[in-house]
PDB file of C-alpha atoms in Angstrom:
ATOM      1  CA  MET E   1      28.184 -72.171 -53.897  1.00 41.00           C
ATOM      2  CA  PHE E   2      31.656 -71.309 -52.718  1.00 44.00           C
ATOM      3  CA  SER E   3      33.733 -74.309 -51.737  1.00 47.00           C
ATOM      4  CA  VAL E   4      36.815 -74.248 -49.526  1.00 49.00           C
ATOM      5  CA  SER E   5      38.374 -76.935 -51.699  1.00 51.00           C
ATOM      6  CA  GLN E   6      38.379 -74.534 -54.629  1.00 49.00           C
ATOM      7  CA  CYS E   7      40.833 -72.127 -53.048  1.00 49.00           C
ATOM      8  CA  SER E   8      43.724 -72.146 -50.590  1.00 72.00           C
ATOM      9  CA  LEU E   9      42.958 -72.139 -46.896  1.00 75.00           C
ATOM     10  CA  ILE E  10      45.036 -69.058 -46.091  1.00 79.00           C
ATOM     11  CA  PRO E  11      42.866 -66.507 -47.969  1.00 75.00           C
ATOM     12  CA  ASN E  12      39.801 -68.170 -46.472  1.00 75.00           C
ATOM     13  CA  TYR E  13      41.090 -67.792 -42.914  1.00 74.00           C
ATOM     14  CA  ILE E  14      42.228 -64.220 -43.614  1.00 77.00           C
ATOM     15  CA  GLY E  15      38.743 -63.468 -44.893  1.00 76.00           C
ATOM     16  CA  GLN E  16      37.208 -64.821 -41.707  1.00 77.00           C
ATOM     17  CA  LEU E  17      39.251 -62.305 -39.712  1.00 83.00           C
ATOM     18  CA  ARG E  18      37.264 -59.540 -41.440  1.00 90.00           C
ATOM     19  CA  LEU E  19      40.163 -57.128 -41.695  1.00 93.00           C
ATOM     20  CA  TYR E  20      37.812 -54.443 -42.991  1.00 94.00           C
ATOM     21  CA  SER E  21      35.993 -54.549 -39.637  1.00 95.00           C
ATOM     22  CA  PHE E  22      39.176 -55.055 -37.618  1.00 95.00           C
ATOM     23  CA  VAL E  23      40.658 -51.758 -38.795  1.00 97.00           C
ATOM     24  CA  ASP E  24      37.337 -50.004 -38.161  1.00 97.00           C
ATOM     25  CA  LEU E  25      37.446 -51.280 -34.577  1.00 97.00           C
ATOM     26  CA  ILE E  26      40.964 -49.902 -34.156  1.00 97.00           C
ATOM     27  CA  LEU E  27      39.832 -46.450 -35.303  1.00 97.00           C
ATOM     28  CA  PHE E  28      36.878 -46.621 -32.931  1.00 97.00           C
ATOM     29  CA  LEU E  29      39.067 -47.527 -29.965  1.00 97.00           C
ATOM     30  CA  VAL E  30      41.453 -44.682 -30.778  1.00 97.00           C
ATOM     31  CA  ALA E  31      38.495 -42.300 -31.091  1.00 96.00           C
ATOM     32  CA  ILE E  32      37.256 -43.151 -27.579  1.00 96.00           C
ATOM     33  CA  GLY E  33      40.748 -42.788 -26.130  1.00 95.00           C
ATOM     34  CA  ALA E  34      41.501 -46.410 -25.290  1.00 95.00           C
ATOM     35  CA  ASP E  35      44.958 -46.871 -23.835  1.00 94.00           C
ATOM     36  CA  GLY E  36      47.327 -49.520 -25.139  1.00 93.00           C
ATOM     37  CA  GLN E  37      46.161 -52.194 -22.688  1.00 93.00           C
ATOM     38  CA  ARG E  38      42.463 -51.798 -23.407  1.00 94.00           C
ATOM     39  CA  LEU E  39      43.037 -51.444 -27.123  1.00 95.00           C
ATOM     40  CA  ALA E  40      44.947 -54.727 -27.175  1.00 95.00           C
ATOM     41  CA  GLY E  41      42.348 -56.392 -24.947  1.00 95.00           C
ATOM     42  CA  ALA E  42      39.472 -55.290 -27.164  1.00 96.00           C
ATOM     43  CA  LEU E  43      41.185 -56.554 -30.309  1.00 96.00           C
ATOM     44  CA  VAL E  44      41.887 -59.931 -28.708  1.00 96.00           C
ATOM     45  CA  LEU E  45      38.248 -60.114 -27.586  1.00 96.00           C
ATOM     46  CA  TRP E  46      37.156 -59.363 -31.157  1.00 96.00           C
ATOM     47  CA  ILE E  47      39.272 -62.217 -32.531  1.00 95.00           C
ATOM     48  CA  GLY E  48      37.890 -64.537 -29.861  1.00 95.00           C
ATOM     49  CA  PHE E  49      34.345 -63.530 -30.766  1.00 95.00           C
ATOM     50  CA  LEU E  50      34.990 -64.287 -34.446  1.00 93.00           C
ATOM     51  CA  CYS E  51      36.483 -67.670 -33.574  1.00 91.00           C
ATOM     52  CA  PHE E  52      33.446 -68.498 -31.451  1.00 91.00           C
ATOM     53  CA  LEU E  53      31.047 -67.295 -34.133  1.00 88.00           C
ATOM     54  CA  GLU E  54      32.670 -69.244 -36.969  1.00 85.00           C
ATOM     55  CA  GLY E  55      33.192 -72.344 -34.844  1.00 82.00           C
ATOM     56  CA  LYS E  56      29.509 -72.350 -33.982  1.00 80.00           C
ATOM     57  CA  HIS E  57      28.046 -71.630 -37.416  1.00 75.00           C
ATOM     58  CA  LYS E  58      30.377 -73.916 -39.409  1.00 75.00           C
ATOM     59  CA  HIS E  59      29.506 -72.536 -42.829  1.00 72.00           C
ATOM     60  CA  LYS E  60      30.365 -74.985 -45.602  1.00 76.00           C
ATOM     61  CA  TYR E  61      32.034 -72.252 -47.646  1.00 72.00           C
ATOM     62  CA  ARG E  62      34.404 -71.270 -44.827  1.00 73.00           C
ATOM     63  CA  ALA E  63      37.430 -73.185 -43.565  1.00 74.00           C
ATOM     64  CA  LEU E  64      36.838 -74.910 -40.234  1.00 81.00           C
ATOM     65  CA  ILE E  65      37.716 -73.009 -37.063  1.00 84.00           C
ATOM     66  CA  PRO E  66      38.590 -75.299 -34.102  1.00 84.00           C
ATOM     67  CA  ARG E  67      35.624 -75.327 -31.741  1.00 82.00           C
ATOM     68  CA  TYR E  68      37.462 -74.138 -28.619  1.00 89.00           C
ATOM     69  CA  LEU E  69      39.982 -71.776 -30.233  1.00 93.00           C
ATOM     70  CA  TRP E  70      38.026 -68.825 -28.853  1.00 94.00           C
ATOM     71  CA  MET E  71      38.770 -69.722 -25.231  1.00 95.00           C
ATOM     72  CA  PRO E  72      42.368 -68.447 -24.903  1.00 96.00           C
ATOM     73  CA  PHE E  73      41.436 -65.236 -26.735  1.00 95.00           C
ATOM     74  CA  PHE E  74      38.502 -64.691 -24.392  1.00 95.00           C
ATOM     75  CA  PHE E  75      40.654 -65.357 -21.323  1.00 95.00           C
ATOM     76  CA  ILE E  76      43.471 -63.046 -22.419  1.00 95.00           C
ATOM     77  CA  GLY E  77      41.066 -60.366 -23.624  1.00 94.00           C
ATOM     78  CA  THR E  78      39.097 -60.374 -20.369  1.00 94.00           C
ATOM     79  CA  CYS E  79      42.266 -60.246 -18.267  1.00 93.00           C
ATOM     80  CA  THR E  80      43.528 -57.336 -20.361  1.00 92.00           C
ATOM     81  CA  PHE E  81      40.336 -55.366 -20.938  1.00 91.00           C
ATOM     82  CA  GLY E  82      38.597 -56.082 -17.659  1.00 87.00           C
ATOM     83  CA  GLY E  83      35.214 -57.398 -16.546  1.00 89.00           C
ATOM     84  CA  TRP E  84      33.414 -55.634 -19.375  1.00 94.00           C
ATOM     85  CA  GLY E  85      35.040 -58.211 -21.625  1.00 94.00           C
ATOM     86  CA  MET E  86      32.610 -60.750 -20.198  1.00 95.00           C
ATOM     87  CA  VAL E  87      29.715 -58.467 -21.116  1.00 96.00           C
ATOM     88  CA  PHE E  88      31.140 -58.169 -24.629  1.00 96.00           C
ATOM     89  CA  PHE E  89      31.339 -61.934 -24.968  1.00 94.00           C
ATOM     90  CA  PHE E  90      27.899 -62.504 -23.451  1.00 95.00           C
ATOM     91  CA  PHE E  91      26.290 -60.435 -26.193  1.00 96.00           C
ATOM     92  CA  GLY E  92      28.550 -62.160 -28.702  1.00 95.00           C
ATOM     93  CA  VAL E  93      27.060 -65.490 -27.631  1.00 94.00           C
ATOM     94  CA  LEU E  94      23.562 -64.075 -28.121  1.00 95.00           C
ATOM     95  CA  TYR E  95      24.563 -62.798 -31.559  1.00 93.00           C
ATOM     96  CA  SER E  96      25.841 -66.247 -32.499  1.00 91.00           C
ATOM     97  CA  GLU E  97      22.266 -67.522 -32.106  1.00 90.00           C
ATOM     98  CA  LYS E  98      21.273 -65.407 -35.102  1.00 86.00           C
ATOM     99  CA  LYS E  99      20.240 -68.448 -37.106  1.00 81.00           C
ATOM    100  CA  LYS E 100      17.387 -69.043 -34.673  1.00 79.00           C
ATOM    101  CA  SER E 101      14.178 -67.194 -35.524  1.00 76.00           C
ATOM    102  CA  LEU E 102      13.898 -65.821 -31.997  1.00 80.00           C
ATOM    103  CA  PHE E 103      17.154 -63.854 -32.330  1.00 87.00           C
ATOM    104  CA  ALA E 104      17.553 -63.215 -36.066  1.00 87.00           C
ATOM    105  CA  SER E 105      15.558 -59.990 -36.267  1.00 91.00           C
ATOM    106  CA  ILE E 106      17.168 -58.420 -33.191  1.00 93.00           C
ATOM    107  CA  ALA E 107      20.757 -59.580 -33.786  1.00 94.00           C
ATOM    108  CA  PRO E 108      21.955 -56.027 -34.676  1.00 95.00           C
ATOM    109  CA  LEU E 109      21.030 -54.970 -31.138  1.00 97.00           C
ATOM    110  CA  PHE E 110      23.506 -57.494 -29.744  1.00 96.00           C
ATOM    111  CA  ARG E 111      26.304 -56.060 -31.865  1.00 96.00           C
ATOM    112  CA  GLY E 112      25.398 -52.617 -30.593  1.00 97.00           C
ATOM    113  CA  ALA E 113      25.560 -53.940 -27.037  1.00 97.00           C
ATOM    114  CA  GLN E 114      29.045 -55.293 -27.735  1.00 97.00           C
ATOM    115  CA  VAL E 115      30.193 -51.829 -28.776  1.00 97.00           C
ATOM    116  CA  ALA E 116      28.641 -50.410 -25.613  1.00 97.00           C
ATOM    117  CA  ALA E 117      30.632 -52.931 -23.558  1.00 97.00           C
ATOM    118  CA  LEU E 118      33.831 -51.555 -25.107  1.00 96.00           C
ATOM    119  CA  ALA E 119      32.931 -47.866 -24.972  1.00 96.00           C
ATOM    120  CA  VAL E 120      31.190 -47.386 -21.609  1.00 95.00           C
ATOM    121  CA  PRO E 121      34.129 -48.404 -19.362  1.00 94.00           C
ATOM    122  CA  ILE E 122      36.319 -45.886 -21.209  1.00 95.00           C
ATOM    123  CA  VAL E 123      34.093 -42.880 -21.935  1.00 94.00           C
ATOM    124  CA  GLY E 124      30.991 -43.599 -19.858  1.00 94.00           C
ATOM    125  CA  LEU E 125      27.434 -42.930 -21.010  1.00 93.00           C
ATOM    126  CA  THR E 126      28.444 -40.062 -23.270  1.00 94.00           C
ATOM    127  CA  PRO E 127      26.691 -38.890 -26.466  1.00 93.00           C
ATOM    128  CA  PHE E 128      29.493 -40.401 -28.538  1.00 94.00           C
ATOM    129  CA  ALA E 129      28.988 -43.789 -26.885  1.00 94.00           C
ATOM    130  CA  PHE E 130      25.279 -43.692 -27.729  1.00 95.00           C
ATOM    131  CA  LEU E 131      26.124 -42.580 -31.281  1.00 96.00           C
ATOM    132  CA  ALA E 132      28.573 -45.466 -31.684  1.00 96.00           C
ATOM    133  CA  VAL E 133      25.988 -47.980 -30.504  1.00 97.00           C
ATOM    134  CA  ALA E 134      23.326 -46.574 -32.844  1.00 97.00           C
ATOM    135  CA  LEU E 135      25.678 -46.551 -35.844  1.00 97.00           C
ATOM    136  CA  THR E 136      26.765 -50.127 -35.145  1.00 97.00           C
ATOM    137  CA  ILE E 137      23.155 -51.301 -35.021  1.00 97.00           C
ATOM    138  CA  ILE E 138      22.388 -49.544 -38.305  1.00 97.00           C
ATOM    139  CA  ARG E 139      25.543 -50.899 -39.914  1.00 97.00           C
ATOM    140  CA  ASN E 140      24.732 -54.434 -38.847  1.00 96.00           C
ATOM    141  CA  PHE E 141      21.226 -54.016 -40.219  1.00 96.00           C
ATOM    142  CA  PHE E 142      22.808 -53.168 -43.572  1.00 97.00           C
ATOM    143  CA  GLY E 143      24.826 -56.381 -43.237  1.00 95.00           C
ATOM    144  CA  ASP E 144      21.517 -58.230 -43.066  1.00 94.00           C
ATOM    145  CA  VAL E 145      20.306 -56.259 -46.087  1.00 95.00           C
ATOM    146  CA  ARG E 146      23.406 -57.412 -47.952  1.00 95.00           C
ATOM    147  CA  ASP E 147      22.646 -61.075 -47.192  1.00 91.00           C
ATOM    148  CA  ALA E 148      18.847 -60.995 -47.470  1.00 91.00           C
ATOM    149  CA  GLY E 149      18.688 -63.345 -50.452  1.00 91.00           C
ATOM    150  CA  LYS E 150      21.014 -65.864 -48.810  1.00 89.00           C
ATOM    151  CA  ASP E 151      19.133 -65.604 -45.523  1.00 88.00           C
ATOM    152  CA  VAL E 152      15.851 -66.368 -47.279  1.00 89.00           C
ATOM    153  CA  LYS E 153      17.351 -69.564 -48.701  1.00 88.00           C
ATOM    154  CA  GLU E 154      18.799 -70.545 -45.312  1.00 83.00           C
ATOM    155  CA  GLY E 155      15.590 -69.746 -43.438  1.00 85.00           C
ATOM    156  CA  THR E 156      17.138 -66.961 -41.342  1.00 85.00           C
ATOM    157  CA  ARG E 157      14.411 -64.455 -40.557  1.00 90.00           C
ATOM    158  CA  THR E 158      16.388 -61.235 -40.208  1.00 92.00           C
ATOM    159  CA  LEU E 159      14.637 -57.879 -40.115  1.00 93.00           C
ATOM    160  CA  PRO E 160      15.168 -57.154 -43.856  1.00 92.00           C
ATOM    161  CA  VAL E 161      13.695 -60.586 -44.659  1.00 91.00           C
ATOM    162  CA  LEU E 162      10.697 -59.876 -42.445  1.00 92.00           C
ATOM    163  CA  MET E 163      10.327 -56.542 -44.258  1.00 93.00           C
ATOM    164  CA  GLY E 164      10.024 -58.435 -47.558  1.00 91.00           C
ATOM    165  CA  LEU E 165      13.514 -58.179 -49.042  1.00 91.00           C
ATOM    166  CA  ARG E 166      14.294 -61.328 -51.034  1.00 92.00           C
ATOM    167  CA  TRP E 167      17.602 -60.538 -52.757  1.00 92.00           C
ATOM    168  CA  ASN E 168      21.167 -59.697 -51.780  1.00 93.00           C
ATOM    169  CA  VAL E 169      22.348 -56.088 -51.890  1.00 93.00           C
ATOM    170  CA  PRO E 170      26.124 -56.321 -52.367  1.00 91.00           C
ATOM    171  CA  TYR E 171      28.479 -53.762 -50.837  1.00 93.00           C
ATOM    172  CA  ILE E 172      25.852 -51.801 -48.894  1.00 95.00           C
ATOM    173  CA  HIS E 173      27.464 -53.064 -45.689  1.00 96.00           C
ATOM    174  CA  LEU E 174      30.925 -52.102 -46.938  1.00 96.00           C
ATOM    175  CA  ILE E 175      29.717 -48.564 -47.619  1.00 97.00           C
ATOM    176  CA  ALA E 176      28.239 -48.394 -44.119  1.00 97.00           C
ATOM    177  CA  MET E 177      31.531 -49.640 -42.678  1.00 97.00           C
ATOM    178  CA  MET E 178      33.483 -46.976 -44.526  1.00 97.00           C
ATOM    179  CA  VAL E 179      31.090 -44.318 -43.223  1.00 97.00           C
ATOM    180  CA  THR E 180      31.573 -45.369 -39.599  1.00 98.00           C
ATOM    181  CA  SER E 181      35.342 -45.458 -40.130  1.00 98.00           C
ATOM    182  CA  PHE E 182      35.123 -41.892 -41.431  1.00 98.00           C
ATOM    183  CA  ILE E 183      33.189 -40.839 -38.316  1.00 97.00           C
ATOM    184  CA  TRP E 184      35.707 -42.444 -35.920  1.00 97.00           C
ATOM    185  CA  TRP E 185      38.574 -40.910 -37.898  1.00 97.00           C
ATOM    186  CA  SER E 186      36.972 -37.469 -37.883  1.00 97.00           C
ATOM    187  CA  TRP E 187      36.151 -37.630 -34.171  1.00 95.00           C
ATOM    188  CA  ALA E 188      39.743 -38.552 -33.278  1.00 94.00           C
ATOM    189  CA  GLY E 189      41.216 -35.886 -35.574  1.00 94.00           C
ATOM    190  CA  MET E 190      43.604 -38.335 -37.228  1.00 96.00           C
ATOM    191  CA  PRO E 191      45.711 -37.491 -40.311  1.00 97.00           C
ATOM    192  CA  VAL E 192      44.176 -37.916 -43.759  1.00 97.00           C
ATOM    193  CA  TRP E 193      46.570 -40.736 -44.636  1.00 98.00           C
ATOM    194  CA  VAL E 194      45.028 -42.860 -41.850  1.00 97.00           C
ATOM    195  CA  LEU E 195      41.602 -42.641 -43.468  1.00 98.00           C
ATOM    196  CA  PHE E 196      43.094 -43.348 -46.907  1.00 98.00           C
ATOM    197  CA  CYS E 197      44.887 -46.468 -45.639  1.00 97.00           C
ATOM    198  CA  THR E 198      41.761 -47.607 -43.786  1.00 98.00           C
ATOM    199  CA  TRP E 199      39.507 -47.307 -46.814  1.00 98.00           C
ATOM    200  CA  THR E 200      42.119 -48.956 -49.034  1.00 97.00           C
ATOM    201  CA  LEU E 201      42.340 -51.930 -46.687  1.00 96.00           C
ATOM    202  CA  GLN E 202      38.571 -52.206 -46.435  1.00 97.00           C
ATOM    203  CA  LEU E 203      38.073 -52.063 -50.201  1.00 96.00           C
ATOM    204  CA  SER E 204      40.831 -54.588 -50.862  1.00 94.00           C
ATOM    205  CA  THR E 205      39.865 -57.164 -48.211  1.00 93.00           C
ATOM    206  CA  TYR E 206      36.066 -57.056 -48.083  1.00 93.00           C
ATOM    207  CA  HIS E 207      35.707 -59.611 -50.871  1.00 89.00           C
ATOM    208  CA  LEU E 208      37.995 -62.073 -49.081  1.00 84.00           C
ATOM    209  CA  THR E 209      35.328 -63.011 -46.538  1.00 80.00           C
ATOM    210  CA  PRO E 210      33.504 -66.046 -48.013  1.00 74.00           C
ATOM    211  CA  ARG E 211      29.746 -65.461 -48.231  1.00 77.00           C
TER     212      ARG E 211
END
């Protein structure tokens, strides 16, 4: 089992930021036409959500996140992004209950709802918004596929576990993340170098997140 004492704290904290997902979120926000204010607000909300999630779960193999660190990020993000920030955080709270059997199997739906909270106030109920929600749910499902073996040991009854999967499937979530990044990049019509830099960052930082 990974131990924080076996490595420096800085890489551990960097890993908890999930830079591979952070850059994907940036591409998504650009694809839906978020202005500078809402882009910044969404990114601050994302950091606040991660702080809340890690502070609540307190995994032994991850460096401790102060319990209330999420609060200033949530406040700033909501002030910057608007009232939908509260919707984003509400579903984040539900997602944080993933360890409970009642929520484990439907946790990907909460992540999809978070994406909806970011997309709808900008683009409305458009086909792309529905596509983004669906892709996020599928991608999060693959995250549960990746961790199926660990979830079995921890007693977390995610959908893959309920379907009978009893082993981890490394990197399937990373591949799914790279696919969604490609879709956001393609939709926004960004230069090729943006996709290259995104994939490079995702490939080089994915392993930093302690699991």
